[in-house]
Structures are given as C-alpha cells and as structure tokens.
JSON list of C-alpha atoms in Angstrom, two decimals:
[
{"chain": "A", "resi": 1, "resn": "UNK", "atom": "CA", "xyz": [0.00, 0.00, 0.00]},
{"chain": "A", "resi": 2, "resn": "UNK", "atom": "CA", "xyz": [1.27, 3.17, -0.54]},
{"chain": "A", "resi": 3, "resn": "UNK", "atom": "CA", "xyz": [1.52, 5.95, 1.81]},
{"chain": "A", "resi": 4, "resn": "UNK", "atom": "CA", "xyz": [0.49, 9.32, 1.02]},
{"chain": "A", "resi": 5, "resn": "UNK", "atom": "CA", "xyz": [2.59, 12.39, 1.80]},
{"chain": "A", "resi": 6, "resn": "UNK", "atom": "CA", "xyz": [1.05, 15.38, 3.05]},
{"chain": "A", "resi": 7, "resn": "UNK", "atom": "CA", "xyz": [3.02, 18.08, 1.76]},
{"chain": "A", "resi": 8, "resn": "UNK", "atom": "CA", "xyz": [2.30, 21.82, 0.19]},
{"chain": "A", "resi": 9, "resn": "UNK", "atom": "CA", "xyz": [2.51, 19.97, -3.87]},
{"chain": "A", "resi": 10, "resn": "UNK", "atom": "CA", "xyz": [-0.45, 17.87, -3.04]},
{"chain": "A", "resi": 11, "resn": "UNK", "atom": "CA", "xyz": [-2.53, 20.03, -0.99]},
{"chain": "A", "resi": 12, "resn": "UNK", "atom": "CA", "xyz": [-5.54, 21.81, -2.38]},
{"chain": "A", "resi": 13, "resn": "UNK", "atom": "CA", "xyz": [-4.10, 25.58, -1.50]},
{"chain": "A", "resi": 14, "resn": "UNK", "atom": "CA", "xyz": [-0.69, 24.90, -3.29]},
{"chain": "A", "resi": 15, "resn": "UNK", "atom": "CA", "xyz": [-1.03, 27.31, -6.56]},
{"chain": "A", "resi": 16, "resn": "UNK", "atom": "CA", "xyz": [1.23, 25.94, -9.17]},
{"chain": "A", "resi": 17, "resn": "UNK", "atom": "CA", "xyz": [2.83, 28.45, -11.91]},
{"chain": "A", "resi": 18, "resn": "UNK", "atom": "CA", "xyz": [3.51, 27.31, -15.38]},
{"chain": "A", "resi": 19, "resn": "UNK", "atom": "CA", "xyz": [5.82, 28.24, -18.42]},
{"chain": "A", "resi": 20, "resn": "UNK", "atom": "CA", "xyz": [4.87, 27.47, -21.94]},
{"chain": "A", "resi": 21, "resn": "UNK", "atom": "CA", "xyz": [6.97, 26.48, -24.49]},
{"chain": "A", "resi": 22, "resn": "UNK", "atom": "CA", "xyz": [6.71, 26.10, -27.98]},
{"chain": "A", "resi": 23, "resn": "UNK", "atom": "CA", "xyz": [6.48, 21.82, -27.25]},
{"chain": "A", "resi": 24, "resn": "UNK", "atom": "CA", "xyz": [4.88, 21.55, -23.77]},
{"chain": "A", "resi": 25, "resn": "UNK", "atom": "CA", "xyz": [3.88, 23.15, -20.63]},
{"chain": "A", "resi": 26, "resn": "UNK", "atom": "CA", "xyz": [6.40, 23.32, -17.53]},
{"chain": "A", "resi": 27, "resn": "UNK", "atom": "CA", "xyz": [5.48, 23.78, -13.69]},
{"chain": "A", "resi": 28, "resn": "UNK", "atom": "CA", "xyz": [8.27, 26.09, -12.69]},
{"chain": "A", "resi": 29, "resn": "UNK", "atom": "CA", "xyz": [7.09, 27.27, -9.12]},
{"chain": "A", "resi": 30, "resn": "UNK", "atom": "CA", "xyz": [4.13, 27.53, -6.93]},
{"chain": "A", "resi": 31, "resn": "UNK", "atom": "CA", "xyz": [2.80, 28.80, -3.60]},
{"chain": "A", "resi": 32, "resn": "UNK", "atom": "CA", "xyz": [0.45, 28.78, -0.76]},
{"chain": "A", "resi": 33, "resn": "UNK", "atom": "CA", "xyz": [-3.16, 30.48, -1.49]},
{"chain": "A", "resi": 34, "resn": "UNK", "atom": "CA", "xyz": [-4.72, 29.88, 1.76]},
{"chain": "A", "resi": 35, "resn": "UNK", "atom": "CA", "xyz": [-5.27, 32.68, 3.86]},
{"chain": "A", "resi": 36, "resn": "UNK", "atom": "CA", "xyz": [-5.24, 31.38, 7.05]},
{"chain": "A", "resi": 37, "resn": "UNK", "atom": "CA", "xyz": [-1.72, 30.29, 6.52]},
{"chain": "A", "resi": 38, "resn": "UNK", "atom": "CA", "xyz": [-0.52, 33.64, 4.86]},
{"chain": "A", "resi": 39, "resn": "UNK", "atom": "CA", "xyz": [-1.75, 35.60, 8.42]},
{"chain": "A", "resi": 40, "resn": "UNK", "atom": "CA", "xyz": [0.24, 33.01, 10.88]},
{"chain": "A", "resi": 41, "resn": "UNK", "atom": "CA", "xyz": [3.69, 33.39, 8.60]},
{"chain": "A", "resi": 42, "resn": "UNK", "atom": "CA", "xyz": [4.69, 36.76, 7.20]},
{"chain": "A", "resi": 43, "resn": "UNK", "atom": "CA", "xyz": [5.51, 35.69, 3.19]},
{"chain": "A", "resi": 44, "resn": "UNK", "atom": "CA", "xyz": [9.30, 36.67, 4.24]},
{"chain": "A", "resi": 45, "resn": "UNK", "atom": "CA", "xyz": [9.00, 33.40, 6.65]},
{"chain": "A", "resi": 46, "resn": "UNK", "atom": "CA", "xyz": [6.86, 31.26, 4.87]},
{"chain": "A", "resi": 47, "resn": "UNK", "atom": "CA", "xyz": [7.84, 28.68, 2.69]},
{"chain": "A", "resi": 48, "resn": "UNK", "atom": "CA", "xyz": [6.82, 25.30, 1.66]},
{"chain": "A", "resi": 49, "resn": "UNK", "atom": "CA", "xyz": [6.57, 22.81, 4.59]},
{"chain": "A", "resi": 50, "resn": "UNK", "atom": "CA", "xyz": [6.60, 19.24, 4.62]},
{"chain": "A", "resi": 51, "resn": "UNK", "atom": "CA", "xyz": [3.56, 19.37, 7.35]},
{"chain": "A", "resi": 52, "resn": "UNK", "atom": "CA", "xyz": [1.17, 21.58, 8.06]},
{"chain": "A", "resi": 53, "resn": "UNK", "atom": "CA", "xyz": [-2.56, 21.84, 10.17]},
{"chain": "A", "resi": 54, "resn": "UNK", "atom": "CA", "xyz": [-4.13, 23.10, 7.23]},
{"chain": "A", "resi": 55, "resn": "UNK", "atom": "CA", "xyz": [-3.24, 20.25, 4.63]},
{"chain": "A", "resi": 56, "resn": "UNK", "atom": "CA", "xyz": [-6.34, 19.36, 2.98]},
{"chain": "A", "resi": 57, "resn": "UNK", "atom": "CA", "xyz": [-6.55, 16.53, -0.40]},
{"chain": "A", "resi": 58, "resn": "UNK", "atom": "CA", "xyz": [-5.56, 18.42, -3.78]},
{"chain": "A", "resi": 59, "resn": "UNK", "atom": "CA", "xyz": [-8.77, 16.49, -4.96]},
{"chain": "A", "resi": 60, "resn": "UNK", "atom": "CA", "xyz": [-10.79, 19.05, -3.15]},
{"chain": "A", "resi": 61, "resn": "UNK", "atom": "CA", "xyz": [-9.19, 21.87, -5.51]},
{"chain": "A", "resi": 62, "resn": "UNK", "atom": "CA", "xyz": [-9.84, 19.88, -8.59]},
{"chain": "A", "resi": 63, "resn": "UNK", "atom": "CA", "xyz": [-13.38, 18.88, -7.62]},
{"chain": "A", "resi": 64, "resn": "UNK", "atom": "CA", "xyz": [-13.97, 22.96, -7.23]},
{"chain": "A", "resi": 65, "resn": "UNK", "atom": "CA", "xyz": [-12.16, 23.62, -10.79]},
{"chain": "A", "resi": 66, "resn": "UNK", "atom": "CA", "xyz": [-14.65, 21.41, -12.32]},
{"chain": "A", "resi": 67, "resn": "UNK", "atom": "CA", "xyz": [-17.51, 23.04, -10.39]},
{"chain": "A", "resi": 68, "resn": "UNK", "atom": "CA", "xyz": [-16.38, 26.39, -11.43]},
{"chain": "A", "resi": 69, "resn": "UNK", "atom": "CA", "xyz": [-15.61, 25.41, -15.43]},
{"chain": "A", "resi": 70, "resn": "UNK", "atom": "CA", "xyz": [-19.22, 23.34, -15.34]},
{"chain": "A", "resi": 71, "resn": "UNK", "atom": "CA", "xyz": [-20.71, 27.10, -14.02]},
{"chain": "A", "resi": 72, "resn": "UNK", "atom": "CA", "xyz": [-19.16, 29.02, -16.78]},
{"chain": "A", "resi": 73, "resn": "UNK", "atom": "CA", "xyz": [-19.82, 26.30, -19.69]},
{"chain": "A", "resi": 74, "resn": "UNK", "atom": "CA", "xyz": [-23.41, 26.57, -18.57]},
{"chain": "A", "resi": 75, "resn": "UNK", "atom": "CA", "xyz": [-23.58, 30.09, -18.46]},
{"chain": "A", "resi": 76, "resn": "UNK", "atom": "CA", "xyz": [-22.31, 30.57, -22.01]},
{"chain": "A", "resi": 77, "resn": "UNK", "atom": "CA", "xyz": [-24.55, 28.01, -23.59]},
{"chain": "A", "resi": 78, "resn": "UNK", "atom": "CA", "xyz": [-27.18, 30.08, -22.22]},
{"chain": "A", "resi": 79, "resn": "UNK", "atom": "CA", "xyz": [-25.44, 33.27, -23.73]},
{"chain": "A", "resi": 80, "resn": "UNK", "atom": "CA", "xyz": [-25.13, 31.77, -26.98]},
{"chain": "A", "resi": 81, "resn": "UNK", "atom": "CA", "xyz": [-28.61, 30.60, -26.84]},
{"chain": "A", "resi": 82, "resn": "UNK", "atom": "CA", "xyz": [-29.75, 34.30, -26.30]},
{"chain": "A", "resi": 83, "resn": "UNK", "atom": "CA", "xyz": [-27.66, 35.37, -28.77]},
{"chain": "A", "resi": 84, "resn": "UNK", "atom": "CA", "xyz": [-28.91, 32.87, -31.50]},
{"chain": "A", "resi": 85, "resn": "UNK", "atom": "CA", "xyz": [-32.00, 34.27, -30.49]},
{"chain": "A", "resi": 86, "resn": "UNK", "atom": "CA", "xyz": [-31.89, 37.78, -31.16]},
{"chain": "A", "resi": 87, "resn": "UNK", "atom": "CA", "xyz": [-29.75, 37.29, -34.63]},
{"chain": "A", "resi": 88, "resn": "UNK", "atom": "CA", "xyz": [-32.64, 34.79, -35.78]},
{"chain": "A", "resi": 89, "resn": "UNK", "atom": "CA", "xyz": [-35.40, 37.90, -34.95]},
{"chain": "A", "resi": 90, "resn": "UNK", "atom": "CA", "xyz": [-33.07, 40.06, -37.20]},
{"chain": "A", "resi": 91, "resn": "UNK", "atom": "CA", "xyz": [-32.62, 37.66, -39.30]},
{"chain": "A", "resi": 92, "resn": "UNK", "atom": "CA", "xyz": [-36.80, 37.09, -39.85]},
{"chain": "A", "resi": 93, "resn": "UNK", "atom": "CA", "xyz": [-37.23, 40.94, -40.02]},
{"chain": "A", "resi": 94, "resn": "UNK", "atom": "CA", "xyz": [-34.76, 41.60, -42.74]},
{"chain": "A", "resi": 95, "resn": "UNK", "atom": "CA", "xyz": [-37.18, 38.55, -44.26]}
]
C-alpha cells in the first residue's frame, strides 16, 4: 500500500505556476493560497513545509475547478442561446 505524503505539492491551496513552451507546458514554481496560513507566517518566513494543520486533499481543488468550469460552460450556452435568439429575430425581419 502506498503511503500518502502530506506536503504543500499535493494540498488543495498549493497554486502551481507554469511556463509554456513552444512543445509543452512546464510547472516552474508555486505557492500557498490559503489565507489562514498567509496571516500566521509573514511571506518573508513562509515557505513550503513538509507538514502543516491546514493540509487538505488536492482532490478538493480539482473537484472545485470542475464546479467552477461546469458554471461558466453553462452560463455561455445560455449566452449563446440568447444570442442565436436575437440574430434569428433580425434575421426574420430583414425577411
């Protein structure tokens, strides 16, 4: 069985930062993006720690990025669908 590390990479508030290049996409860097954590250490102190109380599953993180790019997919179907509307009632005036 293998054990599971709790560190700052796999934890839903790590924040990774990418480059782009002309083959592929590389994670350079990334950071901390829970508040809690960014009042206790001043960003001078803080780092990346191999424990920490606030450690929570990166699956949490992508479960919420799916949420959120569901929300927006839905929102622009119904934008198109409003616009398809409107250029349709042009489009039987012109008629």
């Amino acid at each position: 069985m293998k054990r599971r590390i709790y560190v700052c990479r796999n934890c839903r508030y790590y924040l990774e930062h990418y480059i782009k290049s002309e083959q592929s996409l590389f994670t350079i860097d990334g950071h901390c993006i829970n508040s809690e954590i960014r009042k206790k250490y001043p960003p001078a102190k803080f780092s990346l720690r191999e424990t920490c109380e606030c450690w929570e599953p990166m699956q949490i993180q992508i479960e919420e990025r799916k949420q959120s790019i569901c929300y927006v997919l839905k929102r622009m179907q119904e934008n198109l669908e409003e616009i398809a509307l409107i250029l349709k009632d042009d489009a039987d005036r012109e008629i």
